[in-house]
Coordinates of C-alpha atoms in Angstrom, one line a residue:
X10 CA 90.1 46.3 141.0
X11 CA 92.3 47.9 143.8
X12 CA 95.1 50.1 142.5
X13 CA 98.8 49.2 142.8
X14 CA 99.4 51.2 146.0
X15 CA 96.4 49.6 147.7
X16 CA 97.6 46.2 146.8
X17 CA 101.1 47.1 147.9
X18 CA 99.9 48.3 151.3
X19 CA 97.9 45.1 151.7
X20 CA 100.9 43.0 150.9
X21 CA 102.9 45.0 153.4
X22 CA 100.2 44.6 156.1
X23 CA 100.2 40.9 155.4
X24 CA 103.9 40.8 155.8
X25 CA 103.6 42.7 159.0
X26 CA 101.0 40.2 160.4
X27 CA 103.3 37.3 159.5
X28 CA 106.2 39.1 161.3
X29 CA 104.1 39.5 164.4
X30 CA 102.9 35.8 164.3
X31 CA 106.5 34.6 164.0
X32 CA 107.6 36.8 166.9
X33 CA 104.8 35.4 169.1
X34 CA 105.7 31.9 168.2
X35 CA 109.3 32.6 169.0
X36 CA 108.3 34.1 172.3
X37 CA 106.2 31.1 173.2
X38 CA 109.0 28.8 172.4
X39 CA 111.3 30.9 174.6
X40 CA 108.8 30.8 177.5
X41 CA 108.6 27.0 177.3
X42 CA 112.4 26.6 177.1
X43 CA 112.7 28.8 180.3
X44 CA 110.1 26.7 182.0
X45 CA 108.2 29.9 182.8
X46 CA 111.2 30.9 184.9
X47 CA 109.7 34.3 185.7
X48 CA 111.8 36.3 183.3
X49 CA 110.0 39.4 182.0
X50 CA 109.5 39.6 178.3
X51 CA 110.5 43.3 178.2
X52 CA 110.3 46.6 179.9
X53 CA 106.9 47.4 178.3
X54 CA 105.1 44.6 180.1
X55 CA 103.6 45.4 183.5
X56 CA 102.8 43.1 186.3
X57 CA 99.1 42.7 187.1
X58 CA 95.9 40.9 186.0
X59 CA 95.8 39.7 182.4
X60 CA 92.4 41.1 181.6
X61 CA 89.4 42.8 183.2
X62 CA 87.8 39.3 183.7
X63 CA 88.5 37.4 186.9
X64 CA 91.2 34.7 186.3
X65 CA 90.5 31.1 187.3
X66 CA 91.3 30.6 191.0
X67 CA 94.6 28.9 191.8
X68 CA 95.6 26.9 194.8
X69 CA 97.6 28.9 197.4
X70 CA 100.5 26.6 197.2
X71 CA 100.8 26.6 193.4
X72 CA 102.8 29.9 193.2
X73 CA 104.9 28.8 196.2
X74 CA 105.7 25.5 194.5
X75 CA 106.6 27.1 191.2
X76 CA 108.2 30.2 192.6
X77 CA 106.8 32.4 189.7
X78 CA 103.8 34.6 188.8
X79 CA 103.0 34.8 185.1
X80 CA 103.3 38.2 183.4
X81 CA 100.1 39.9 182.3
X82 CA 99.9 40.5 178.5
X83 CA 100.6 44.0 177.4
X84 CA 97.9 46.1 175.6
X85 CA 99.8 45.5 172.4
X86 CA 99.4 41.8 172.8
X87 CA 95.7 42.1 173.7
X88 CA 95.1 44.3 170.7
X89 CA 97.0 42.0 168.3
X90 CA 94.8 39.1 169.5
X91 CA 91.6 41.1 169.3
X92 CA 92.3 42.1 165.6
X93 CA 93.1 38.5 164.7
X94 CA 89.9 37.1 166.3
X95 CA 87.4 39.8 165.6
X96 CA 88.8 42.5 163.3
X97 CA 87.9 46.1 164.0
X98 CA 84.3 47.1 164.6
X99 CA 82.4 49.9 166.2
X100 CA 82.6 48.0 169.5
X101 CA 86.4 47.7 169.4
X102 CA 88.6 49.8 171.7
X103 CA 89.2 53.3 170.5
X104 CA 92.8 52.4 170.0
X105 CA 92.0 50.0 167.2
X106 CA 89.3 52.2 165.7
X107 CA 91.7 55.1 165.4
X108 CA 94.4 53.0 163.9
X109 CA 92.0 51.6 161.3
X110 CA 90.7 55.1 160.5
X111 CA 94.1 56.8 159.9
X112 CA 95.3 53.9 157.7
X113 CA 92.2 54.1 155.6
X114 CA 92.6 57.9 155.1
X115 CA 96.3 57.5 154.4
X116 CA 95.5 55.3 151.4
X117 CA 92.9 57.8 150.1
X118 CA 95.2 60.8 150.4
X119 CA 98.1 58.9 148.8
X120 CA 96.0 58.0 145.8
X121 CA 94.7 61.6 145.4
X122 CA 98.2 63.1 145.6
X123 CA 99.7 60.5 143.1
X124 CA 96.9 61.3 140.6
X125 CA 97.6 65.0 141.0
X126 CA 101.4 64.7 140.6
X127 CA 101.2 62.4 137.6
X128 CA 104.9 61.6 137.4
X129 CA 106.0 59.9 140.7
X130 CA 104.6 57.3 143.0
X131 CA 105.0 57.2 146.7
X132 CA 107.7 55.0 148.2
X133 CA 105.9 52.9 150.8
X134 CA 107.9 51.8 153.8
X135 CA 106.2 49.5 156.3
X136 CA 108.0 49.3 159.7
X137 CA 107.5 47.6 163.0
X138 CA 108.4 48.6 166.6
X139 CA 109.9 45.8 168.7
X140 CA 107.5 46.3 171.6
X141 CA 104.4 46.7 169.6
X142 CA 103.0 48.9 166.9
X143 CA 104.8 50.3 163.9
X144 CA 103.7 52.4 160.9
X145 CA 103.6 53.1 157.2
X146 CA 105.7 55.9 155.8
X147 CA 104.8 57.1 152.3
X148 CA 107.1 59.6 150.7
X149 CA 107.1 61.1 147.2
X150 CA 110.2 63.1 146.1
X151 CA 111.1 65.1 143.0
X152 CA 107.7 64.9 141.4
X153 CA 106.1 67.2 138.9
X154 CA 104.0 68.9 141.5
X155 CA 105.7 68.0 144.8
X156 CA 109.3 68.4 145.6
X157 CA 108.6 66.3 148.7
X158 CA 105.4 64.9 150.1
X159 CA 105.1 62.7 153.1
X160 CA 102.0 60.9 154.5
X161 CA 102.7 58.9 157.6
X162 CA 100.8 56.7 160.0
X163 CA 102.4 55.5 163.2
X164 CA 101.2 53.3 166.1
X165 CA 103.3 53.3 169.3
X166 CA 102.9 51.1 172.3
X167 CA 105.2 51.8 175.2
X168 CA 105.6 52.5 178.9
X169 CA 105.3 56.0 180.5
X170 CA 107.6 56.4 183.5
X171 CA 106.6 58.2 186.7
X172 CA 108.3 61.5 185.4
X173 CA 106.2 61.4 182.3
X174 CA 103.0 60.7 184.3
X175 CA 103.6 63.7 186.6
X176 CA 104.2 66.0 183.6
X177 CA 101.0 64.8 181.8
X178 CA 98.9 65.2 185.0
X179 CA 99.0 68.9 184.5
X180 CA 96.3 68.4 181.8
X181 CA 95.0 65.0 182.7
X182 CA 94.0 64.5 186.4
X183 CA 92.8 61.0 185.6
X184 CA 96.4 59.8 185.4
X185 CA 97.3 57.8 188.6
X186 CA 100.2 59.7 190.3
X187 CA 101.0 56.8 192.6
X188 CA 102.2 54.2 190.1
X189 CA 105.7 53.8 188.9
X190 CA 104.7 53.5 185.2
X191 CA 101.7 53.1 182.9
X192 CA 101.4 51.5 179.5
X193 CA 100.5 53.9 176.8
X194 CA 99.2 53.8 173.2
X195 CA 99.6 56.6 170.6
X196 CA 98.4 56.6 167.0
X197 CA 98.4 59.4 164.4
X198 CA 98.4 60.4 160.8
X199 CA 100.9 63.1 159.9
X200 CA 101.2 64.8 156.5
X201 CA 103.5 67.5 155.0
X202 CA 103.5 68.6 151.4
X203 CA 106.2 70.8 149.9
X204 CA 105.3 71.8 146.3
X205 CA 107.8 72.6 143.6
X206 CA 106.1 75.9 142.5
X207 CA 106.7 78.8 145.0
X208 CA 103.2 80.0 144.2
X209 CA 101.8 76.9 145.7
X210 CA 101.7 76.7 149.5
X211 CA 103.1 74.0 151.8
X212 CA 100.5 72.3 154.0
X213 CA 100.7 70.3 157.2
X214 CA 98.2 68.0 158.9
X215 CA 98.2 65.8 162.0
X216 CA 95.5 64.0 163.9
X217 CA 96.3 61.7 166.8
X218 CA 95.0 59.8 169.8
X219 CA 96.8 59.0 173.0
X220 CA 95.7 56.6 175.8
X221 CA 97.2 55.2 179.0
X222 CA 96.2 51.8 180.4
X223 CA 96.0 50.4 183.9
X224 CA 97.8 47.1 184.8
X225 CA 94.6 45.1 184.1
X226 CA 94.4 46.6 180.5
X227 CA 91.5 49.0 181.2
X228 CA 91.8 52.6 180.0
X229 CA 93.3 55.0 182.5
X230 CA 93.2 58.3 180.5
X231 CA 92.8 59.3 176.9
X232 CA 92.8 62.4 174.7
X233 CA 92.8 63.6 171.0
X234 CA 94.9 66.2 169.4
X235 CA 95.6 67.5 165.9
X236 CA 95.0 70.2 163.3
X237 CA 96.1 71.5 159.9
X238 CA 97.8 74.7 158.7
X239 CA 98.9 76.4 155.5
X240 CA 102.3 77.9 154.8
X241 CA 102.5 79.9 151.6
X242 CA 105.6 81.6 150.2
X243 CA 103.4 84.0 148.2
X244 CA 100.1 85.1 149.6
X245 CA 96.9 84.7 147.6
X246 CA 94.1 85.8 149.9
X247 CA 91.4 83.7 148.1
X248 CA 93.4 80.5 148.8
X249 CA 93.8 81.2 152.5
X250 CA 90.1 82.1 152.8
X251 CA 89.1 78.9 151.0
X252 CA 91.3 76.8 153.3
X253 CA 90.0 78.5 156.5
X254 CA 86.4 78.4 155.4
X255 CA 86.5 74.6 154.8
X256 CA 88.1 74.1 158.3
X257 CA 85.5 76.4 159.9
X258 CA 82.7 74.4 158.4
X259 CA 84.1 71.2 159.7
X260 CA 84.5 72.7 163.2
X261 CA 81.0 74.3 163.2
X262 CA 79.4 70.9 162.5
X263 CA 80.4 69.9 166.0
X264 CA 80.8 73.1 168.1
X265 CA 80.4 76.7 167.0
X266 CA 83.2 77.8 169.3
X267 CA 85.8 75.4 168.0
X268 CA 87.1 77.3 165.0
X269 CA 87.8 80.6 166.7
X270 CA 89.3 78.8 169.7
X271 CA 91.5 76.4 167.7
X272 CA 92.5 79.0 165.1
X273 CA 93.9 81.2 167.9
X274 CA 95.6 78.2 169.4
X275 CA 97.1 77.4 166.0
X276 CA 98.5 81.0 165.6
X277 CA 100.1 80.8 169.0
X278 CA 101.5 77.3 168.7
X279 CA 103.0 77.6 165.2
X280 CA 105.1 80.6 166.2
X281 CA 108.8 80.9 165.2
X282 CA 109.4 82.8 168.5
X283 CA 113.1 83.7 167.8
X284 CA 111.9 85.4 164.5
X285 CA 108.8 87.1 165.9
X286 CA 106.6 85.6 163.2
X287 CA 104.2 82.7 162.7
X288 CA 105.2 79.7 160.5
X289 CA 102.4 80.3 158.1
X290 CA 98.8 81.7 157.8
X291 CA 97.4 79.2 160.3
X292 CA 94.4 76.9 160.4
X293 CA 93.5 75.0 163.5
X294 CA 95.4 73.3 166.3
X295 CA 94.1 71.5 169.4
X296 CA 95.5 69.1 172.0
X297 CA 94.5 67.2 175.1
X298 CA 90.8 67.0 174.3
X299 CA 89.5 64.5 176.7
X300 CA 86.3 63.8 178.8
X301 CA 86.5 67.2 180.3
X302 CA 85.8 68.6 176.7
X303 CA 83.2 66.1 175.4
X304 CA 82.7 62.3 175.4
X305 CA 85.0 60.1 173.5
X306 CA 82.6 59.3 170.6
X307 CA 81.9 63.0 170.0
X308 CA 85.6 63.9 169.8
X309 CA 86.4 61.0 167.6
X310 CA 83.6 62.1 165.2
X311 CA 85.1 65.7 165.3
X312 CA 88.5 64.3 164.3
X313 CA 87.0 62.3 161.5
X314 CA 85.2 65.3 160.1
X315 CA 88.3 67.5 160.2
X316 CA 90.5 64.9 158.4
X317 CA 87.7 64.4 155.9
X318 CA 87.8 68.1 155.1
X319 CA 91.5 68.1 154.2
X320 CA 91.4 67.1 150.5
X321 CA 88.6 69.6 149.6
X322 CA 90.4 72.4 151.5
X323 CA 93.8 71.9 149.7
X324 CA 93.4 70.2 146.3
X325 CA 91.7 73.2 144.7
X326 CA 94.5 75.5 145.8
X327 CA 97.4 73.3 144.5
X328 CA 95.6 72.6 141.3
X329 CA 95.3 76.4 140.7
X330 CA 98.9 77.2 141.6
X331 CA 101.0 74.3 140.5
X332 CA 101.6 75.4 136.9
X333 CA 102.0 79.2 137.5
X334 CA 105.1 80.9 136.0
X335 CA 107.8 82.0 138.5
X336 CA 111.3 83.5 138.5
X337 CA 114.5 82.3 140.0
X338 CA 114.3 85.2 142.5
X339 CA 110.8 83.8 143.6
X340 CA 112.2 80.3 143.9
X341 CA 115.0 81.6 146.2
X342 CA 112.4 83.3 148.4
X343 CA 110.5 80.0 148.7
X344 CA 113.8 78.4 149.8
X345 CA 114.3 81.1 152.5
X346 CA 110.7 80.5 153.8
X347 CA 111.4 76.8 153.9
X348 CA 114.4 77.6 156.1
X349 CA 111.9 79.2 158.6
X350 CA 109.8 76.0 158.4
X351 CA 112.9 73.9 159.3
X352 CA 113.7 76.3 162.2
X353 CA 110.2 75.8 163.7
X354 CA 110.1 72.1 163.3
X355 CA 113.6 71.5 164.9
X356 CA 113.4 74.1 167.6
X357 CA 109.8 74.5 168.7
X358 CA 107.7 71.6 167.6
X359 CA 106.6 69.4 170.5
X360 CA 105.7 66.5 168.2
X361 CA 109.2 66.4 166.7
X362 CA 110.8 66.6 170.2
X363 CA 108.5 63.8 171.4
X364 CA 109.4 61.6 168.5
X365 CA 113.1 62.2 168.7
X366 CA 113.1 61.4 172.5
X367 CA 111.0 58.2 172.2
X368 CA 113.1 55.1 172.6
X369 CA 113.2 53.1 169.4
X370 CA 111.9 56.0 167.3
X371 CA 112.2 55.9 163.6
X372 CA 114.1 59.1 162.8
X373 CA 113.5 59.0 159.0
X374 CA 109.8 59.1 159.6
X375 CA 110.0 61.9 162.2
X376 CA 112.1 64.1 159.9
X377 CA 109.9 63.4 156.9
X378 CA 108.4 66.8 157.5
X379 CA 111.5 68.7 156.4
X380 CA 111.8 69.9 152.8
X381 CA 114.3 68.5 150.4
X382 CA 115.9 71.9 150.0
X383 CA 116.0 75.1 152.0
X384 CA 118.1 78.3 152.2
X385 CA 119.6 80.6 154.8
X386 CA 120.9 84.0 153.6
X387 CA 122.6 86.4 156.0
X388 CA 120.5 89.4 156.9
X389 CA 118.1 89.0 154.1
X390 CA 115.3 91.6 154.1
X391 CA 112.5 91.8 151.5
X392 CA 112.0 95.0 149.5
X393 CA 109.4 97.4 151.0
X394 CA 106.1 97.2 149.3
X395 CA 106.9 93.9 147.7
X396 CA 104.7 90.7 147.8
X397 CA 107.4 89.2 150.0
X398 CA 107.2 92.1 152.5
X399 CA 103.4 91.7 152.6
X400 CA 103.7 88.1 153.6
X401 CA 106.0 89.0 156.5
X402 CA 103.6 91.6 157.7
X403 CA 100.8 89.0 157.9
X404 CA 103.1 86.5 159.6
X405 CA 104.0 89.1 162.3
X406 CA 100.3 89.9 162.9
X407 CA 97.9 87.0 162.2
X408 CA 94.7 87.8 160.3
X409 CA 91.1 86.7 160.8
X410 CA 90.4 85.1 157.4
X411 CA 86.8 84.1 157.7

């Protein structure tokens, strides 16, 4: 028997499908009422061929007589039709396979965290984007173990303007610089867990896929990104070594150079530059992995392995630390460290900036990563030789843990 959350997610997914179906019926009725007047259905739809197949030939005077040319379906409409007709298989576009993969893992992680917390269940919020896509936001607050835990999936369909194309061409030469816009697809799973106990570390994870499409629906460019990192308030070397060892094993299964390369990238990316320290004790981070790195299937397999390594890398740590005794002073130190976490996310994180600047973005889901509570104390300095001071030393000079 499926558990309550799984059934709830399925009901929400069914509701979402019904919502899309009604929207499509409404759009068809609108098109008929307009007599196919040539009005575009929205800014995310591009002119061009409907599919990669050749359309049936039309008489030269047909268009002249009607005065219109039908809009091509967007990739969101194509994907919606494909899922209804065939479901998602290994032959489906990578867009649909990544979406199915992150949703399946979201449910598995939510179940595991609820079992660990024991007192609270995740609030599950299913939402849709007007131009295609949507997401499932799962948040647990004020639990026994977690002060706040968020596990989100999001799927975004949209249009990338010329300025965005030019910016992305720095890393992706396959993008056509001569078009005014390109449809894009983005899907990812994002997770942030803030425990109650200051001896238990915060953890972050994100794995994502991005793709642009030509006007005929074919793939223009694609890439994967992601990673995971640990942010303790109190340093337990054995915990950090365990976390890094699990990540290294996942990386080594695909490329022996990945761990050292992506660990360095993580230390550099998660840097609170105005403080001169890293956000935490690292992990891995990578972005823009495309055909210049490896083929699409190999990179998808790598992302699958990394995401599969998350629960074994974190659960043993939180189970060991969640019930440890702590003082009010140690709780205040945790709140100060969470203040640094907030500073990075709002000032430096590219993902947060991208989300906040995306039209129609769901702000509550983007800011899910922020803790319930944090603290800023004027000119606070830890005592020399203290555990707090040792953490700062490590954050100012990243360590090789494995």
